[in-house]
Amino acid sequence: MAMTDMAWCSTALKKMNSYNQFAFVYDLLTQNISYPDRAAYFDQLIQKFSGPKKGILLDLACGTGSLSEEFALLGYDVIGADASPDMLSIAMQKKAETGHDITYLCQKMQALDLYGTIDAAVCALDSINHLIHTQDVQKTFNRVSLFMNPGGVFVFDVNSLYKHDNILSDRAYIYDYEDVYCVWQNTPLPNHTTRIDLTIFELENGLYTRYDESFCERGYSHEQICGFIEKSGMQLVGYYAEDSTEPPASDTQRIIYVAQKPEK
């Protein structure tokens, strides 16, 4: 990737103040996602590799807490970590409404610092792709491994290289809702990286307020992901096409990985 592109992405991530305005429309833009189904799928994988015990689960890059809430319903003791105070503010509102005993931490993935160990971790909805530097991905995996109990599993998904190069590419998307209008514009950059520019119009008291935010996502190859896992001290025990137990195909858009901390 050219230095100018990488520098732009790094600067954009610093300037966007942890997805501040994006946080308030995130649930609206992701309402097509069935969080109960995704939680059940991740739970199935966790139980397959580490057993039926429902211990402490880390929801890494938890966003507004929708998935954390579902894991709490499934019987896990949930810790949600996210770098965005605004995302976590919405998660805390959901917690207040449901009464679930979820602990939320405002932390970057690569600087994860927990109070104790965990039995499982998930990182969903291409959050790993938001880390555009390989060293940050490695730091994230290292931190998860550090706090993972032996035998525990880390389940995460990534947008594939195919999706970055052929689906995201230079596409534009329009989201038109009653109180929110959003233009989502993708720009392909070298090294399987996509620049995402959001223009959000939010209706309040008869007037629209405009917000602009930009960030980047980067695709990583299977070989790179395996390297991150191995260097962290975990082992790859499974990888699948989205929401299945079938191996990924050449045109799979989202790949699910399962890494396990070896037993002592």
PDB file of C-alpha atoms in Angstrom:
ATOM      1  CA  MET A   1       0.000   0.000   0.000  1.00  0.00           C
ATOM      2  CA  ALA A   2       1.332   3.461  -0.845  1.00  0.00           C
ATOM      3  CA  MET A   3       2.376   5.452   2.173  1.00  0.00           C
ATOM      4  CA  THR A   4      -0.088   8.210   1.305  1.00  0.00           C
ATOM      5  CA  ASP A   5      -3.007   5.749   1.415  1.00  0.00           C
ATOM      6  CA  MET A   6      -1.869   4.156   4.677  1.00  0.00           C
ATOM      7  CA  ALA A   7      -1.250   7.568   6.222  1.00  0.00           C
ATOM      8  CA  TRP A   8      -4.721   8.728   5.188  1.00  0.00           C
ATOM      9  CA  CYS A   9      -6.372   5.697   6.769  1.00  0.00           C
ATOM     10  CA  SER A  10      -4.394   6.112   9.976  1.00  0.00           C
ATOM     11  CA  THR A  11      -5.241   9.812  10.187  1.00  0.00           C
ATOM     12  CA  ALA A  12      -8.931   9.170   9.471  1.00  0.00           C
ATOM     13  CA  LEU A  13      -9.149   6.635  12.266  1.00  0.00           C
ATOM     14  CA  LYS A  14      -7.663   9.125  14.708  1.00  0.00           C
ATOM     15  CA  LYS A  15      -9.909  11.992  13.620  1.00  0.00           C
ATOM     16  CA  MET A  16     -13.231  10.185  13.602  1.00  0.00           C
ATOM     17  CA  ASN A  17     -13.447  10.148  17.408  1.00  0.00           C
ATOM     18  CA  SER A  18     -14.231   6.450  17.769  1.00  0.00           C
ATOM     19  CA  TYR A  19     -17.174   6.287  15.336  1.00  0.00           C
ATOM     20  CA  ASN A  20     -19.030   8.959  17.324  1.00  0.00           C
ATOM     21  CA  GLN A  21     -21.916   9.843  14.994  1.00  0.00           C
ATOM     22  CA  PHE A  22     -21.865   6.438  13.319  1.00  0.00           C
ATOM     23  CA  ALA A  23     -22.735   4.935  16.714  1.00  0.00           C
ATOM     24  CA  PHE A  24     -26.161   6.573  16.735  1.00  0.00           C
ATOM     25  CA  VAL A  25     -27.226   5.093  13.394  1.00  0.00           C
ATOM     26  CA  TYR A  26     -25.321   1.794  13.656  1.00  0.00           C
ATOM     27  CA  ASP A  27     -28.279  -0.244  14.896  1.00  0.00           C
ATOM     28  CA  LEU A  28     -30.469   1.190  12.168  1.00  0.00           C
ATOM     29  CA  LEU A  29     -27.968   0.326   9.429  1.00  0.00           C
ATOM     30  CA  THR A  30     -27.473  -3.211  10.763  1.00  0.00           C
ATOM     31  CA  GLN A  31     -31.119  -4.057  11.453  1.00  0.00           C
ATOM     32  CA  ASN A  32     -30.956  -6.800   8.804  1.00  0.00           C
ATOM     33  CA  ILE A  33     -28.646  -8.804  11.080  1.00  0.00           C
ATOM     34  CA  SER A  34     -30.275 -11.450  13.266  1.00  0.00           C
ATOM     35  CA  TYR A  35     -28.247 -11.172  16.449  1.00  0.00           C
ATOM     36  CA  PRO A  36     -30.020 -14.141  18.115  1.00  0.00           C
ATOM     37  CA  ASP A  37     -29.050 -16.348  15.150  1.00  0.00           C
ATOM     38  CA  ARG A  38     -25.452 -15.119  15.133  1.00  0.00           C
ATOM     39  CA  ALA A  39     -25.101 -15.664  18.871  1.00  0.00           C
ATOM     40  CA  ALA A  40     -26.530 -19.166  18.558  1.00  0.00           C
ATOM     41  CA  TYR A  41     -24.091 -19.946  15.735  1.00  0.00           C
ATOM     42  CA  PHE A  42     -21.082 -18.714  17.695  1.00  0.00           C
ATOM     43  CA  ASP A  43     -22.331 -20.589  20.755  1.00  0.00           C
ATOM     44  CA  GLN A  44     -22.508 -23.772  18.677  1.00  0.00           C
ATOM     45  CA  LEU A  45     -18.855 -23.379  17.667  1.00  0.00           C
ATOM     46  CA  ILE A  46     -17.739 -22.572  21.204  1.00  0.00           C
ATOM     47  CA  GLN A  47     -19.436 -25.681  22.573  1.00  0.00           C
ATOM     48  CA  LYS A  48     -18.071 -27.834  19.753  1.00  0.00           C
ATOM     49  CA  PHE A  49     -14.467 -27.084  20.670  1.00  0.00           C
ATOM     50  CA  SER A  50     -14.510 -26.249  24.376  1.00  0.00           C
ATOM     51  CA  GLY A  51     -17.548 -28.050  25.782  1.00  0.00           C
ATOM     52  CA  PRO A  52     -21.014 -27.082  27.055  1.00  0.00           C
ATOM     53  CA  LYS A  53     -19.915 -25.032  30.068  1.00  0.00           C
ATOM     54  CA  LYS A  54     -21.089 -21.412  29.838  1.00  0.00           C
ATOM     55  CA  GLY A  55     -18.272 -19.441  31.453  1.00  0.00           C
ATOM     56  CA  ILE A  56     -16.924 -15.919  30.979  1.00  0.00           C
ATOM     57  CA  LEU A  57     -17.201 -14.684  27.408  1.00  0.00           C
ATOM     58  CA  LEU A  58     -15.527 -11.614  25.924  1.00  0.00           C
ATOM     59  CA  ASP A  59     -17.430  -9.809  23.173  1.00  0.00           C
ATOM     60  CA  LEU A  60     -14.523  -7.964  21.549  1.00  0.00           C
ATOM     61  CA  ALA A  61     -15.431  -4.800  19.628  1.00  0.00           C
ATOM     62  CA  CYS A  62     -18.935  -5.208  21.019  1.00  0.00           C
ATOM     63  CA  GLY A  63     -20.299  -1.991  19.521  1.00  0.00           C
ATOM     64  CA  THR A  64     -23.768  -1.168  20.809  1.00  0.00           C
ATOM     65  CA  GLY A  65     -24.038  -4.428  22.739  1.00  0.00           C
ATOM     66  CA  SER A  66     -26.638  -6.234  20.638  1.00  0.00           C
ATOM     67  CA  LEU A  67     -24.604  -9.431  20.483  1.00  0.00           C
ATOM     68  CA  SER A  68     -23.513  -9.119  24.120  1.00  0.00           C
ATOM     69  CA  GLU A  69     -27.170  -9.094  25.137  1.00  0.00           C
ATOM     70  CA  GLU A  70     -27.808 -12.311  23.215  1.00  0.00           C
ATOM     71  CA  PHE A  71     -24.854 -14.078  24.824  1.00  0.00           C
ATOM     72  CA  ALA A  72     -26.156 -13.039  28.238  1.00  0.00           C
ATOM     73  CA  LEU A  73     -29.491 -14.638  27.326  1.00  0.00           C
ATOM     74  CA  LEU A  74     -27.608 -17.835  26.425  1.00  0.00           C
ATOM     75  CA  GLY A  75     -26.166 -18.001  29.932  1.00  0.00           C
ATOM     76  CA  TYR A  76     -22.682 -16.562  29.540  1.00  0.00           C
ATOM     77  CA  ASP A  77     -21.063 -14.104  31.930  1.00  0.00           C
ATOM     78  CA  VAL A  78     -20.368 -11.394  29.365  1.00  0.00           C
ATOM     79  CA  ILE A  79     -17.642  -8.771  29.130  1.00  0.00           C
ATOM     80  CA  GLY A  80     -18.041  -6.318  26.257  1.00  0.00           C
ATOM     81  CA  ALA A  81     -15.069  -4.247  25.110  1.00  0.00           C
ATOM     82  CA  ASP A  82     -15.124  -1.459  22.553  1.00  0.00           C
ATOM     83  CA  ALA A  83     -13.034   1.626  21.787  1.00  0.00           C
ATOM     84  CA  SER A  84     -16.050   3.885  21.219  1.00  0.00           C
ATOM     85  CA  PRO A  85     -17.602   5.617  24.247  1.00  0.00           C
ATOM     86  CA  ASP A  86     -20.644   6.445  22.124  1.00  0.00           C
ATOM     87  CA  MET A  87     -21.187   2.824  21.105  1.00  0.00           C
ATOM     88  CA  LEU A  88     -20.836   1.768  24.737  1.00  0.00           C
ATOM     89  CA  SER A  89     -23.276   4.450  25.845  1.00  0.00           C
ATOM     90  CA  ILE A  90     -25.952   2.790  23.721  1.00  0.00           C
ATOM     91  CA  ALA A  91     -24.895  -0.637  25.016  1.00  0.00           C
ATOM     92  CA  MET A  92     -25.340   0.610  28.577  1.00  0.00           C
ATOM     93  CA  GLN A  93     -28.852   1.829  27.731  1.00  0.00           C
ATOM     94  CA  LYS A  94     -29.730  -1.660  26.505  1.00  0.00           C
ATOM     95  CA  LYS A  95     -28.247  -3.170  29.657  1.00  0.00           C
ATOM     96  CA  ALA A  96     -30.385  -0.854  31.796  1.00  0.00           C
ATOM     97  CA  GLU A  97     -33.497  -1.962  29.911  1.00  0.00           C
ATOM     98  CA  THR A  98     -32.817  -5.713  30.087  1.00  0.00           C
ATOM     99  CA  GLY A  99     -31.135  -5.855  33.492  1.00  0.00           C
ATOM    100  CA  HIS A 100     -28.434  -8.213  32.207  1.00  0.00           C
ATOM    101  CA  ASP A 101     -25.249  -8.256  34.267  1.00  0.00           C
ATOM    102  CA  ILE A 102     -22.832  -7.325  31.462  1.00  0.00           C
ATOM    103  CA  THR A 103     -19.519  -5.620  32.156  1.00  0.00           C
ATOM    104  CA  TYR A 104     -18.524  -3.038  29.542  1.00  0.00           C
ATOM    105  CA  LEU A 105     -14.970  -1.753  29.077  1.00  0.00           C
ATOM    106  CA  CYS A 106     -13.853   1.140  26.878  1.00  0.00           C
ATOM    107  CA  GLN A 107     -10.695  -0.325  25.345  1.00  0.00           C
ATOM    108  CA  LYS A 108      -9.077  -0.718  21.960  1.00  0.00           C
ATOM    109  CA  MET A 109      -8.785  -4.291  20.763  1.00  0.00           C
ATOM    110  CA  GLN A 110      -5.001  -4.156  20.551  1.00  0.00           C
ATOM    111  CA  ALA A 111      -4.751  -2.758  24.102  1.00  0.00           C
ATOM    112  CA  LEU A 112      -7.169  -5.185  25.764  1.00  0.00           C
ATOM    113  CA  ASP A 113      -6.600  -5.313  29.521  1.00  0.00           C
ATOM    114  CA  LEU A 114      -8.972  -7.505  31.519  1.00  0.00           C
ATOM    115  CA  TYR A 115      -9.281  -8.030  35.260  1.00  0.00           C
ATOM    116  CA  GLY A 116      -8.994 -11.807  34.961  1.00  0.00           C
ATOM    117  CA  THR A 117      -9.158 -14.694  32.525  1.00  0.00           C
ATOM    118  CA  ILE A 118     -11.912 -15.658  30.091  1.00  0.00           C
ATOM    119  CA  ASP A 119     -13.268 -18.949  28.771  1.00  0.00           C
ATOM    120  CA  ALA A 120     -14.248 -17.768  25.292  1.00  0.00           C
ATOM    121  CA  ALA A 121     -14.085 -14.706  23.071  1.00  0.00           C
ATOM    122  CA  VAL A 122     -15.916 -13.569  19.966  1.00  0.00           C
ATOM    123  CA  CYS A 123     -15.203 -10.738  17.567  1.00  0.00           C
ATOM    124  CA  ALA A 124     -18.005 -10.329  15.056  1.00  0.00           C
ATOM    125  CA  LEU A 125     -19.102  -8.307  12.034  1.00  0.00           C
ATOM    126  CA  ASP A 126     -15.656  -7.826  10.427  1.00  0.00           C
ATOM    127  CA  SER A 127     -14.257  -5.876  13.370  1.00  0.00           C
ATOM    128  CA  ILE A 128     -10.821  -7.420  12.743  1.00  0.00           C
ATOM    129  CA  ASN A 129     -10.877  -5.827   9.272  1.00  0.00           C
ATOM    130  CA  HIS A 130     -11.021  -2.398  10.916  1.00  0.00           C
ATOM    131  CA  LEU A 131      -7.429  -2.958  12.033  1.00  0.00           C
ATOM    132  CA  ILE A 132      -5.460  -1.807   9.003  1.00  0.00           C
ATOM    133  CA  HIS A 133      -1.977  -2.481  10.403  1.00  0.00           C
ATOM    134  CA  THR A 134      -0.752  -6.054  10.733  1.00  0.00           C
ATOM    135  CA  GLN A 135       0.973  -5.222  14.015  1.00  0.00           C
ATOM    136  CA  ASP A 136      -2.363  -4.149  15.511  1.00  0.00           C
ATOM    137  CA  VAL A 137      -3.998  -7.413  14.453  1.00  0.00           C
ATOM    138  CA  GLN A 138      -1.145  -9.357  16.024  1.00  0.00           C
ATOM    139  CA  LYS A 139      -1.371  -7.325  19.233  1.00  0.00           C
ATOM    140  CA  THR A 140      -5.109  -8.051  19.389  1.00  0.00           C
ATOM    141  CA  PHE A 141      -4.613 -11.782  19.023  1.00  0.00           C
ATOM    142  CA  ASN A 142      -1.809 -11.692  21.584  1.00  0.00           C
ATOM    143  CA  ARG A 143      -4.005  -9.929  24.142  1.00  0.00           C
ATOM    144  CA  VAL A 144      -6.906 -12.336  23.627  1.00  0.00           C
ATOM    145  CA  SER A 145      -4.538 -15.291  24.029  1.00  0.00           C
ATOM    146  CA  LEU A 146      -2.999 -13.767  27.155  1.00  0.00           C
ATOM    147  CA  PHE A 147      -6.339 -13.662  28.979  1.00  0.00           C
ATOM    148  CA  MET A 148      -7.763 -16.893  27.543  1.00  0.00           C
ATOM    149  CA  ASN A 149      -7.949 -19.923  29.821  1.00  0.00           C
ATOM    150  CA  PRO A 150      -6.344 -23.117  28.449  1.00  0.00           C
ATOM    151  CA  GLY A 151      -8.858 -24.876  26.222  1.00  0.00           C
ATOM    152  CA  GLY A 152     -10.794 -21.670  25.595  1.00  0.00           C
ATOM    153  CA  VAL A 153     -11.689 -20.592  22.064  1.00  0.00           C
ATOM    154  CA  PHE A 154     -11.630 -17.344  20.132  1.00  0.00           C
ATOM    155  CA  VAL A 155     -14.288 -17.195  17.405  1.00  0.00           C
ATOM    156  CA  PHE A 156     -14.105 -14.309  14.955  1.00  0.00           C
ATOM    157  CA  ASP A 157     -15.173 -13.436  11.447  1.00  0.00           C
ATOM    158  CA  VAL A 158     -13.471 -11.479   8.698  1.00  0.00           C
ATOM    159  CA  ASN A 159     -14.529 -10.109   5.362  1.00  0.00           C
ATOM    160  CA  SER A 160     -12.665 -12.136   2.753  1.00  0.00           C
ATOM    161  CA  LEU A 161     -10.263 -10.829   0.137  1.00  0.00           C
ATOM    162  CA  TYR A 162     -12.913 -11.727  -2.433  1.00  0.00           C
ATOM    163  CA  LYS A 163     -15.420  -9.423  -0.744  1.00  0.00           C
ATOM    164  CA  HIS A 164     -12.955  -6.538  -0.483  1.00  0.00           C
ATOM    165  CA  ASP A 165     -11.853  -6.818  -4.099  1.00  0.00           C
ATOM    166  CA  ASN A 166     -15.157  -7.711  -5.775  1.00  0.00           C
ATOM    167  CA  ILE A 167     -18.096  -6.740  -3.563  1.00  0.00           C
ATOM    168  CA  LEU A 168     -17.044  -3.697  -1.520  1.00  0.00           C
ATOM    169  CA  SER A 169     -14.721  -2.381  -4.225  1.00  0.00           C
ATOM    170  CA  ASP A 170     -16.001   0.996  -5.470  1.00  0.00           C
ATOM    171  CA  ARG A 171     -19.677   0.440  -4.620  1.00  0.00           C
ATOM    172  CA  ALA A 172     -22.002   3.042  -3.152  1.00  0.00           C
ATOM    173  CA  TYR A 173     -25.015   2.310  -0.944  1.00  0.00           C
ATOM    174  CA  ILE A 174     -28.001   4.445   0.025  1.00  0.00           C
ATOM    175  CA  TYR A 175     -29.875   3.944   3.300  1.00  0.00           C
ATOM    176  CA  ASP A 176     -33.126   5.909   3.402  1.00  0.00           C
ATOM    177  CA  TYR A 177     -35.089   5.710   6.653  1.00  0.00           C
ATOM    178  CA  GLU A 178     -37.696   7.931   8.238  1.00  0.00           C
ATOM    179  CA  ASP A 179     -35.278  10.018  10.303  1.00  0.00           C
ATOM    180  CA  VAL A 180     -31.913   9.072   8.807  1.00  0.00           C
ATOM    181  CA  TYR A 181     -30.481   9.282   5.294  1.00  0.00           C
ATOM    182  CA  CYS A 182     -27.033   7.795   4.768  1.00  0.00           C
ATOM    183  CA  VAL A 183     -24.750   7.657   1.727  1.00  0.00           C
ATOM    184  CA  TRP A 184     -22.077   4.952   2.022  1.00  0.00           C
ATOM    185  CA  GLN A 185     -19.277   5.263  -0.567  1.00  0.00           C
ATOM    186  CA  ASN A 186     -16.447   2.736  -0.944  1.00  0.00           C
ATOM    187  CA  THR A 187     -13.116   3.490  -2.581  1.00  0.00           C
ATOM    188  CA  PRO A 188     -10.668   0.637  -3.266  1.00  0.00           C
ATOM    189  CA  LEU A 189      -7.078   1.182  -2.165  1.00  0.00           C
ATOM    190  CA  PRO A 190      -4.048  -1.065  -2.645  1.00  0.00           C
ATOM    191  CA  ASN A 191      -3.396  -4.120  -0.485  1.00  0.00           C
ATOM    192  CA  HIS A 192      -7.065  -5.220  -0.278  1.00  0.00           C
ATOM    193  CA  THR A 193      -8.011  -2.078   1.636  1.00  0.00           C
ATOM    194  CA  THR A 194     -11.296  -0.219   1.264  1.00  0.00           C
ATOM    195  CA  ARG A 195     -11.838   3.410   2.220  1.00  0.00           C
ATOM    196  CA  ILE A 196     -15.365   4.022   3.487  1.00  0.00           C
ATOM    197  CA  ASP A 197     -16.877   7.506   3.458  1.00  0.00           C
ATOM    198  CA  LEU A 198     -20.184   8.069   5.231  1.00  0.00           C
ATOM    199  CA  THR A 199     -22.439  11.070   4.826  1.00  0.00           C
ATOM    200  CA  ILE A 200     -25.252  10.926   7.368  1.00  0.00           C
ATOM    201  CA  PHE A 201     -28.288  13.226   7.482  1.00  0.00           C
ATOM    202  CA  GLU A 202     -30.280  12.952  10.706  1.00  0.00           C
ATOM    203  CA  LEU A 203     -33.723  14.528  11.058  1.00  0.00           C
ATOM    204  CA  GLU A 204     -34.487  16.244  14.355  1.00  0.00           C
ATOM    205  CA  ASN A 205     -37.130  18.900  15.026  1.00  0.00           C
ATOM    206  CA  GLY A 206     -37.836  19.278  11.323  1.00  0.00           C
ATOM    207  CA  LEU A 207     -34.219  19.944  10.360  1.00  0.00           C
ATOM    208  CA  TYR A 208     -31.522  17.664   8.973  1.00  0.00           C
ATOM    209  CA  THR A 209     -28.070  17.683  10.528  1.00  0.00           C
ATOM    210  CA  ARG A 210     -25.212  16.411   8.372  1.00  0.00           C
ATOM    211  CA  TYR A 211     -22.326  14.295   9.689  1.00  0.00           C
ATOM    212  CA  ASP A 212     -19.343  13.026   7.718  1.00  0.00           C
ATOM    213  CA  GLU A 213     -17.109  10.187   8.831  1.00  0.00           C
ATOM    214  CA  SER A 214     -14.458   8.105   7.111  1.00  0.00           C
ATOM    215  CA  PHE A 215     -12.514   4.991   7.942  1.00  0.00           C
ATOM    216  CA  CYS A 216     -10.812   2.036   6.289  1.00  0.00           C
ATOM    217  CA  GLU A 217     -11.123  -1.737   6.359  1.00  0.00           C
ATOM    218  CA  ARG A 218      -8.416  -4.141   5.243  1.00  0.00           C
ATOM    219  CA  GLY A 219      -8.702  -7.702   4.041  1.00  0.00           C
ATOM    220  CA  TYR A 220      -6.270 -10.362   5.202  1.00  0.00           C
ATOM    221  CA  SER A 221      -5.400 -13.641   3.521  1.00  0.00           C
ATOM    222  CA  HIS A 222      -5.950 -17.036   5.115  1.00  0.00           C
ATOM    223  CA  GLU A 223      -2.183 -17.389   5.452  1.00  0.00           C
ATOM    224  CA  GLN A 224      -1.947 -14.083   7.302  1.00  0.00           C
ATOM    225  CA  ILE A 225      -4.774 -15.014   9.677  1.00  0.00           C
ATOM    226  CA  CYS A 226      -3.123 -18.371  10.409  1.00  0.00           C
ATOM    227  CA  GLY A 227       0.129 -16.536  11.137  1.00  0.00           C
ATOM    228  CA  PHE A 228      -1.559 -14.169  13.607  1.00  0.00           C
ATOM    229  CA  ILE A 229      -3.128 -17.120  15.411  1.00  0.00           C
ATOM    230  CA  GLU A 230       0.071 -19.157  15.588  1.00  0.00           C
ATOM    231  CA  LYS A 231       2.232 -16.278  16.807  1.00  0.00           C
ATOM    232  CA  SER A 232      -0.286 -15.539  19.578  1.00  0.00           C
ATOM    233  CA  GLY A 233       0.143 -19.022  21.022  1.00  0.00           C
ATOM    234  CA  MET A 234      -3.265 -20.262  19.891  1.00  0.00           C
ATOM    235  CA  GLN A 235      -4.080 -22.931  17.319  1.00  0.00           C
ATOM    236  CA  LEU A 236      -6.461 -22.848  14.368  1.00  0.00           C
ATOM    237  CA  VAL A 237      -9.082 -25.547  14.946  1.00  0.00           C
ATOM    238  CA  GLY A 238     -11.701 -24.571  12.372  1.00  0.00           C
ATOM    239  CA  TYR A 239     -12.653 -22.105   9.652  1.00  0.00           C
ATOM    240  CA  TYR A 240     -15.926 -21.943   7.795  1.00  0.00           C
ATOM    241  CA  ALA A 241     -18.021 -20.111   5.263  1.00  0.00           C
ATOM    242  CA  GLU A 242     -20.388 -17.641   6.896  1.00  0.00           C
ATOM    243  CA  ASP A 243     -22.966 -19.136   9.280  1.00  0.00           C
ATOM    244  CA  SER A 244     -22.144 -22.719   8.296  1.00  0.00           C
ATOM    245  CA  THR A 245     -19.831 -25.594   9.084  1.00  0.00           C
ATOM    246  CA  GLU A 246     -18.763 -25.870   5.456  1.00  0.00           C
ATOM    247  CA  PRO A 247     -15.290 -24.840   4.238  1.00  0.00           C
ATOM    248  CA  PRO A 248     -15.012 -21.436   2.556  1.00  0.00           C
ATOM    249  CA  ALA A 249     -15.287 -21.283  -1.224  1.00  0.00           C
ATOM    250  CA  SER A 250     -13.418 -18.964  -3.559  1.00  0.00           C
ATOM    251  CA  ASP A 251     -16.350 -16.521  -3.510  1.00  0.00           C
ATOM    252  CA  THR A 252     -17.163 -16.712   0.227  1.00  0.00           C
ATOM    253  CA  GLN A 253     -17.658 -13.186   1.500  1.00  0.00           C
ATOM    254  CA  ARG A 254     -17.340 -13.729   5.253  1.00  0.00           C
ATOM    255  CA  ILE A 255     -15.121 -16.362   6.864  1.00  0.00           C
ATOM    256  CA  ILE A 256     -15.429 -17.572  10.442  1.00  0.00           C
ATOM    257  CA  TYR A 257     -12.298 -18.702  12.278  1.00  0.00           C
ATOM    258  CA  VAL A 258     -11.999 -20.662  15.519  1.00  0.00           C
ATOM    259  CA  ALA A 259      -8.698 -20.451  17.417  1.00  0.00           C
ATOM    260  CA  GLN A 260      -8.067 -22.388  20.616  1.00  0.00           C
ATOM    261  CA  LYS A 261      -5.669 -21.872  23.499  1.00  0.00           C
ATOM    262  CA  PRO A 262      -3.881 -25.225  24.021  1.00  0.00           C
ATOM    263  CA  GLU A 263      -4.424 -27.117  27.242  1.00  0.00           C
ATOM    264  CA  LYS A 264      -1.441 -26.998  29.565  1.00  0.00           C
TER     265      LYS A 264
END
